[in-house]
């Protein structure tokens, strides 16, 4: 059980690899965390193209959608926000949080954050974390990185954003795709001091 009363903001951008978001939601809810979720407009198209699934736009239906995808019916608390609702609570610096994670994070989102552009709620919420000096973790899912991508990522790193690329490890002897995904999600949550995923951590040679 989590003792945290503050919510974690979870942003889902239109990058490929929505399984990263689904697995993050699964473990956070099972650990009784509160999640304030905002998916970008492009996320709807990614669900359709990758899984041939329609993500509902209405917040209550979307909450049920994410719970079904994650396989968690009741645990934790999940509130979804429309991508266009820039007046939501998470758009304000007075809204107390544990921080924010964007998983997966597109290069378009990276670019906008790097120049302080807030065109939707996801970007505004992330910008708020930056201006308030709170934790912001991004999980970019792109390859290869262009020089522009690297410069934008460097700009974010320089202001304290923690960058955890979707690059799995192999020393824990992964057997499934979920094993690979969960390692990345766990390492991203480590940056927020959240330990709720049972992964095998490196303990040195024996």
mmCIF file of C-alpha atoms in Angstrom:
data_model
loop_
_atom_site.group_PDB
_atom_site.id
_atom_site.type_symbol
_atom_site.label_atom_id
_atom_site.label_comp_id
_atom_site.label_asym_id
_atom_site.label_seq_id
_atom_site.Cartn_x
_atom_site.Cartn_y
_atom_site.Cartn_z
ATOM 1 C CA UNK A 1 0.000 0.000 0.000
ATOM 2 C CA UNK A 2 1.247 3.458 -0.879
ATOM 3 C CA UNK A 3 1.275 6.120 1.818
ATOM 4 C CA UNK A 4 1.429 8.878 -0.742
ATOM 5 C CA UNK A 5 -1.517 11.254 -0.743
ATOM 6 C CA UNK A 6 -0.245 13.424 -3.582
ATOM 7 C CA UNK A 7 -1.022 12.231 -7.110
ATOM 8 C CA UNK A 8 1.415 11.462 -9.881
ATOM 9 C CA UNK A 9 0.706 13.102 -13.223
ATOM 10 C CA UNK A 10 1.050 10.608 -16.052
ATOM 11 C CA UNK A 11 1.313 11.985 -19.562
ATOM 12 C CA UNK A 12 0.912 9.729 -22.590
ATOM 13 C CA UNK A 13 2.052 11.238 -25.868
ATOM 14 C CA UNK A 14 1.606 10.022 -29.420
ATOM 15 C CA UNK A 15 4.816 8.003 -29.569
ATOM 16 C CA UNK A 16 4.824 4.346 -30.483
ATOM 17 C CA UNK A 17 4.915 1.938 -27.554
ATOM 18 C CA UNK A 18 1.735 2.506 -25.561
ATOM 19 C CA UNK A 19 2.487 -0.712 -23.679
ATOM 20 C CA UNK A 20 4.903 1.354 -21.574
ATOM 21 C CA UNK A 21 2.029 3.527 -20.371
ATOM 22 C CA UNK A 22 -0.240 0.542 -19.794
ATOM 23 C CA UNK A 23 2.315 -1.254 -17.644
ATOM 24 C CA UNK A 24 3.082 1.897 -15.659
ATOM 25 C CA UNK A 25 -0.616 2.354 -14.931
ATOM 26 C CA UNK A 26 -0.959 -1.292 -13.912
ATOM 27 C CA UNK A 27 1.781 -1.215 -11.279
ATOM 28 C CA UNK A 28 0.961 2.250 -9.952
ATOM 29 C CA UNK A 29 -2.699 1.411 -9.447
ATOM 30 C CA UNK A 30 -1.889 -1.951 -7.868
ATOM 31 C CA UNK A 31 0.351 -0.073 -5.423
ATOM 32 C CA UNK A 32 -2.576 2.255 -4.615
ATOM 33 C CA UNK A 33 -1.106 5.394 -6.158
ATOM 34 C CA UNK A 34 -3.260 8.265 -7.381
ATOM 35 C CA UNK A 35 -2.832 8.989 -11.067
ATOM 36 C CA UNK A 36 -3.862 12.121 -12.940
ATOM 37 C CA UNK A 37 -3.673 11.000 -16.569
ATOM 38 C CA UNK A 38 -3.655 13.089 -19.716
ATOM 39 C CA UNK A 39 -3.190 11.573 -23.158
ATOM 40 C CA UNK A 40 -2.314 13.789 -26.095
ATOM 41 C CA UNK A 41 -4.509 14.071 -29.163
ATOM 42 C CA UNK A 42 -2.084 11.893 -31.120
ATOM 43 C CA UNK A 43 -2.476 9.046 -28.630
ATOM 44 C CA UNK A 44 -5.922 8.312 -30.024
ATOM 45 C CA UNK A 45 -4.420 7.719 -33.468
ATOM 46 C CA UNK A 46 -1.622 5.535 -32.101
ATOM 47 C CA UNK A 47 -4.102 3.237 -30.343
ATOM 48 C CA UNK A 48 -6.007 2.922 -33.609
ATOM 49 C CA UNK A 49 -2.942 2.259 -35.771
ATOM 50 C CA UNK A 50 -1.051 -0.063 -33.409
ATOM 51 C CA UNK A 51 -3.879 -2.005 -31.773
ATOM 52 C CA UNK A 52 -6.952 -1.169 -33.858
ATOM 53 C CA UNK A 53 -8.568 0.007 -30.636
ATOM 54 C CA UNK A 54 -10.584 3.187 -30.177
ATOM 55 C CA UNK A 55 -9.724 5.127 -27.032
ATOM 56 C CA UNK A 56 -12.834 6.974 -25.809
ATOM 57 C CA UNK A 57 -12.512 10.758 -25.386
ATOM 58 C CA UNK A 58 -14.938 11.091 -22.456
ATOM 59 C CA UNK A 59 -12.940 11.098 -19.164
ATOM 60 C CA UNK A 60 -15.020 8.529 -17.249
ATOM 61 C CA UNK A 61 -15.052 6.105 -20.162
ATOM 62 C CA UNK A 62 -11.347 6.682 -20.719
ATOM 63 C CA UNK A 63 -10.635 5.802 -17.095
ATOM 64 C CA UNK A 64 -12.386 2.478 -17.573
ATOM 65 C CA UNK A 65 -10.520 2.000 -20.865
ATOM 66 C CA UNK A 66 -7.080 2.371 -19.237
ATOM 67 C CA UNK A 67 -8.085 0.135 -16.330
ATOM 68 C CA UNK A 68 -9.184 -2.564 -18.763
ATOM 69 C CA UNK A 69 -5.949 -2.315 -20.718
ATOM 70 C CA UNK A 70 -3.917 -2.515 -17.501
ATOM 71 C CA UNK A 71 -6.044 -5.287 -16.012
ATOM 72 C CA UNK A 72 -6.696 -3.380 -12.775
ATOM 73 C CA UNK A 73 -10.369 -2.997 -11.966
ATOM 74 C CA UNK A 74 -10.518 -1.236 -8.602
ATOM 75 C CA UNK A 75 -7.118 -0.553 -7.005
ATOM 76 C CA UNK A 76 -5.678 2.928 -6.768
ATOM 77 C CA UNK A 77 -7.245 6.101 -8.079
ATOM 78 C CA UNK A 78 -7.244 7.178 -11.718
ATOM 79 C CA UNK A 79 -8.606 10.408 -13.118
ATOM 80 C CA UNK A 80 -8.374 11.171 -16.823
ATOM 81 C CA UNK A 81 -8.339 14.628 -18.380
ATOM 82 C CA UNK A 82 -9.166 15.706 -21.952
ATOM 83 C CA UNK A 83 -6.052 16.788 -23.814
ATOM 84 C CA UNK A 84 -7.636 20.162 -24.587
ATOM 85 C CA UNK A 85 -8.645 21.046 -20.996
ATOM 86 C CA UNK A 86 -5.868 23.527 -20.204
ATOM 87 C CA UNK A 87 -7.956 24.765 -17.267
ATOM 88 C CA UNK A 88 -7.663 21.449 -15.401
ATOM 89 C CA UNK A 89 -6.147 21.363 -11.923
ATOM 90 C CA UNK A 90 -2.894 19.805 -13.145
ATOM 91 C CA UNK A 91 -2.324 22.921 -15.280
ATOM 92 C CA UNK A 92 -1.731 24.993 -12.142
ATOM 93 C CA UNK A 93 1.366 25.277 -10.009
ATOM 94 C CA UNK A 94 -0.827 25.262 -6.909
ATOM 95 C CA UNK A 95 -1.813 21.649 -7.646
ATOM 96 C CA UNK A 96 0.494 19.551 -5.435
ATOM 97 C CA UNK A 97 1.960 16.439 -7.050
ATOM 98 C CA UNK A 98 4.659 13.792 -6.685
ATOM 99 C CA UNK A 99 5.895 14.936 -10.072
ATOM 100 C CA UNK A 100 5.124 13.924 -13.635
ATOM 101 C CA UNK A 101 6.160 11.183 -16.022
ATOM 102 C CA UNK A 102 5.563 11.232 -19.776
ATOM 103 C CA UNK A 103 5.608 7.680 -21.095
ATOM 104 C CA UNK A 104 6.099 7.175 -23.972
ATOM 105 C CA UNK A 105 7.332 10.632 -24.951
ATOM 106 C CA UNK A 106 7.378 11.677 -28.592
ATOM 107 C CA UNK A 107 10.083 13.866 -30.098
ATOM 108 C CA UNK A 108 7.382 16.422 -30.890
ATOM 109 C CA UNK A 109 6.571 16.661 -27.193
ATOM 110 C CA UNK A 110 10.271 16.876 -26.345
ATOM 111 C CA UNK A 111 10.709 19.759 -28.792
ATOM 112 C CA UNK A 112 7.756 21.702 -27.413
ATOM 113 C CA UNK A 113 8.879 21.275 -23.826
ATOM 114 C CA UNK A 114 12.415 22.340 -24.733
ATOM 115 C CA UNK A 115 11.187 25.701 -26.022
ATOM 116 C CA UNK A 116 8.448 26.239 -23.436
ATOM 117 C CA UNK A 117 5.530 25.721 -25.817
ATOM 118 C CA UNK A 118 2.285 24.582 -24.167
ATOM 119 C CA UNK A 119 -0.324 23.830 -26.826
ATOM 120 C CA UNK A 120 -2.321 21.260 -24.830
ATOM 121 C CA UNK A 121 -2.831 20.039 -21.273
ATOM 122 C CA UNK A 122 -0.017 17.488 -21.359
ATOM 123 C CA UNK A 123 2.528 20.119 -22.352
ATOM 124 C CA UNK A 124 1.136 22.671 -19.919
ATOM 125 C CA UNK A 125 1.262 20.205 -17.021
ATOM 126 C CA UNK A 126 4.878 19.377 -17.855
ATOM 127 C CA UNK A 127 5.767 23.050 -18.140
ATOM 128 C CA UNK A 128 4.279 23.600 -14.687
ATOM 129 C CA UNK A 129 6.545 20.909 -13.227
ATOM 130 C CA UNK A 130 9.537 22.715 -14.721
ATOM 131 C CA UNK A 131 8.612 26.163 -13.465
ATOM 132 C CA UNK A 132 7.820 24.822 -9.993
ATOM 133 C CA UNK A 133 11.083 22.894 -9.803
ATOM 134 C CA UNK A 134 9.316 19.549 -9.470
ATOM 135 C CA UNK A 135 10.325 16.170 -10.820
ATOM 136 C CA UNK A 136 9.694 15.542 -14.503
ATOM 137 C CA UNK A 137 10.644 12.228 -16.096
ATOM 138 C CA UNK A 138 10.354 11.492 -19.792
ATOM 139 C CA UNK A 139 10.653 8.160 -21.593
ATOM 140 C CA UNK A 140 11.490 8.981 -25.223
ATOM 141 C CA UNK A 141 10.666 6.272 -27.730
ATOM 142 C CA UNK A 142 12.532 7.082 -30.937
ATOM 143 C CA UNK A 143 15.475 5.745 -32.901
ATOM 144 C CA UNK A 144 17.804 6.924 -34.205
ATOM 145 C CA UNK A 145 18.054 10.354 -32.563
ATOM 146 C CA UNK A 146 18.767 13.237 -34.902
ATOM 147 C CA UNK A 147 21.017 16.100 -33.831
ATOM 148 C CA UNK A 148 17.877 18.201 -33.279
ATOM 149 C CA UNK A 149 16.454 15.500 -30.987
ATOM 150 C CA UNK A 150 19.691 15.356 -29.021
ATOM 151 C CA UNK A 151 19.861 19.123 -28.640
ATOM 152 C CA UNK A 152 16.279 19.257 -27.395
ATOM 153 C CA UNK A 153 16.920 16.431 -24.940
ATOM 154 C CA UNK A 154 20.050 18.218 -23.744
ATOM 155 C CA UNK A 155 18.050 21.394 -23.136
ATOM 156 C CA UNK A 156 15.629 19.444 -20.964
ATOM 157 C CA UNK A 157 18.419 17.651 -19.089
ATOM 158 C CA UNK A 158 20.025 21.019 -18.351
ATOM 159 C CA UNK A 159 16.915 22.151 -16.480
ATOM 160 C CA UNK A 160 16.664 18.962 -14.465
ATOM 161 C CA UNK A 161 14.417 16.683 -16.514
ATOM 162 C CA UNK A 162 15.276 13.020 -16.001
ATOM 163 C CA UNK A 163 15.519 11.205 -19.329
ATOM 164 C CA UNK A 164 14.988 7.436 -19.385
ATOM 165 C CA UNK A 165 15.055 6.140 -22.977
ATOM 166 C CA UNK A 166 12.984 3.057 -23.694
ATOM 167 C CA UNK A 167 16.085 0.848 -23.736
ATOM 168 C CA UNK A 168 15.706 -2.437 -21.829
ATOM 169 C CA UNK A 169 18.448 -4.360 -20.056
ATOM 170 C CA UNK A 170 19.226 -8.033 -20.449
ATOM 171 C CA UNK A 171 21.059 -9.000 -17.258
ATOM 172 C CA UNK A 172 17.755 -9.902 -15.577
ATOM 173 C CA UNK A 173 17.188 -12.662 -18.151
ATOM 174 C CA UNK A 174 13.907 -11.386 -19.636
ATOM 175 C CA UNK A 175 11.521 -14.057 -20.876
ATOM 176 C CA UNK A 176 8.673 -11.948 -22.245
ATOM 177 C CA UNK A 177 8.024 -8.577 -23.852
ATOM 178 C CA UNK A 178 6.492 -7.510 -20.539
ATOM 179 C CA UNK A 179 9.778 -8.282 -18.779
ATOM 180 C CA UNK A 180 11.578 -5.888 -21.134
ATOM 181 C CA UNK A 181 8.932 -3.197 -20.794
ATOM 182 C CA UNK A 182 8.683 -3.486 -17.016
ATOM 183 C CA UNK A 183 12.415 -2.920 -16.608
ATOM 184 C CA UNK A 184 12.174 0.417 -18.427
ATOM 185 C CA UNK A 185 9.071 1.458 -16.485
ATOM 186 C CA UNK A 186 10.716 0.534 -13.178
ATOM 187 C CA UNK A 187 13.844 2.556 -13.983
ATOM 188 C CA UNK A 188 11.672 5.533 -14.943
ATOM 189 C CA UNK A 189 9.723 5.318 -11.692
ATOM 190 C CA UNK A 190 13.018 5.082 -9.799
ATOM 191 C CA UNK A 191 13.625 8.694 -10.833
ATOM 192 C CA UNK A 192 10.486 9.620 -8.875
ATOM 193 C CA UNK A 193 11.507 7.519 -5.860
ATOM 194 C CA UNK A 194 8.694 5.084 -6.606
ATOM 195 C CA UNK A 195 9.500 1.398 -6.205
ATOM 196 C CA UNK A 196 6.443 -0.687 -7.026
ATOM 197 C CA UNK A 197 7.621 -3.089 -9.738
ATOM 198 C CA UNK A 198 9.185 -6.437 -8.766
ATOM 199 C CA UNK A 199 12.214 -6.499 -11.057
ATOM 200 C CA UNK A 200 15.554 -8.219 -10.598
ATOM 201 C CA UNK A 201 18.100 -5.499 -9.860
ATOM 202 C CA UNK A 202 21.806 -5.816 -10.542
ATOM 203 C CA UNK A 203 23.678 -6.937 -7.439
ATOM 204 C CA UNK A 204 27.110 -7.500 -8.930
ATOM 205 C CA UNK A 205 28.843 -10.687 -9.935
ATOM 206 C CA UNK A 206 28.704 -13.648 -7.587
#
